[in-house]
């Protein structure tokens, strides 16, 4: 039974440590992405063009 208490304590400590590391990474700006928003419109245009081309090719009017 004491093993469960040890494993629970260790897992809580590891979880709290990862949480603090995540918070530190967010505060330091590691997850800030300034490149993708500027080119997102270009990627979406390519997807829309390929979908419309496929839909016009498959019509049998």
Short mmCIF file of C-alpha atoms in Angstrom, two decimals:
data_model
loop_
_atom_site.label_atom_id
_atom_site.label_comp_id
_atom_site.label_asym_id
_atom_site.label_seq_id
_atom_site.Cartn_x
_atom_site.Cartn_y
_atom_site.Cartn_z
CA UNK A 1 0.00 0.00 0.00
CA UNK A 2 2.90 2.34 0.66
CA UNK A 3 4.02 1.95 -2.96
CA UNK A 4 0.81 3.62 -4.14
CA UNK A 5 1.52 6.65 -1.94
CA UNK A 6 5.07 6.88 -3.28
CA UNK A 7 3.93 6.60 -6.92
CA UNK A 8 1.18 9.16 -6.35
CA UNK A 9 3.59 11.61 -4.75
CA UNK A 10 6.17 11.19 -7.51
CA UNK A 11 3.56 11.60 -10.26
CA UNK A 12 2.19 14.78 -8.68
CA UNK A 13 5.70 16.20 -8.36
CA UNK A 14 6.48 15.37 -12.01
CA UNK A 15 3.16 16.87 -13.14
CA UNK A 16 3.76 20.10 -11.22
CA UNK A 17 7.31 20.32 -12.60
CA UNK A 18 6.07 19.95 -16.20
CA UNK A 19 3.38 22.55 -15.56
CA UNK A 20 5.94 25.09 -14.31
CA UNK A 21 8.22 24.34 -17.27
CA UNK A 22 5.28 24.88 -19.64
CA UNK A 23 4.37 28.19 -17.98
CA UNK A 24 8.01 29.34 -18.22
CA UNK A 25 8.10 28.44 -21.94
CA UNK A 26 4.89 30.35 -22.63
CA UNK A 27 6.13 33.42 -20.76
CA UNK A 28 9.44 33.37 -22.63
CA UNK A 29 7.58 33.47 -25.96
CA UNK A 30 8.53 30.05 -27.23
CA UNK A 31 5.04 29.44 -28.60
CA UNK A 32 4.70 32.82 -30.32
CA UNK A 33 4.42 32.31 -34.05
CA UNK A 34 4.78 35.45 -36.11
CA UNK A 35 5.40 33.78 -39.48
CA UNK A 36 2.40 31.50 -40.01
CA UNK A 37 -0.34 34.16 -39.66
CA UNK A 38 1.28 36.23 -42.41
CA UNK A 39 1.21 33.36 -44.92
CA UNK A 40 -1.94 31.56 -43.78
CA UNK A 41 -4.01 33.31 -46.44
CA UNK A 42 -1.73 31.93 -49.14
CA UNK A 43 -2.11 28.36 -47.93
CA UNK A 44 -5.90 28.62 -47.76
CA UNK A 45 -6.11 30.00 -51.31
CA UNK A 46 -4.25 26.99 -52.68
CA UNK A 47 -6.63 24.60 -50.91
CA UNK A 48 -9.72 26.42 -52.18
CA UNK A 49 -8.47 26.46 -55.77
CA UNK A 50 -7.74 22.74 -55.76
CA UNK A 51 -11.17 21.94 -54.31
CA UNK A 52 -13.03 24.04 -56.88
CA UNK A 53 -11.07 22.50 -59.72
CA UNK A 54 -11.90 19.00 -58.53
CA UNK A 55 -15.58 19.82 -58.11
CA UNK A 56 -15.86 21.23 -61.64
CA UNK A 57 -14.04 18.23 -63.11
CA UNK A 58 -16.39 15.73 -61.48
CA UNK A 59 -19.65 17.38 -62.59
CA UNK A 60 -21.40 15.56 -65.44
CA UNK A 61 -23.88 18.25 -66.54
#
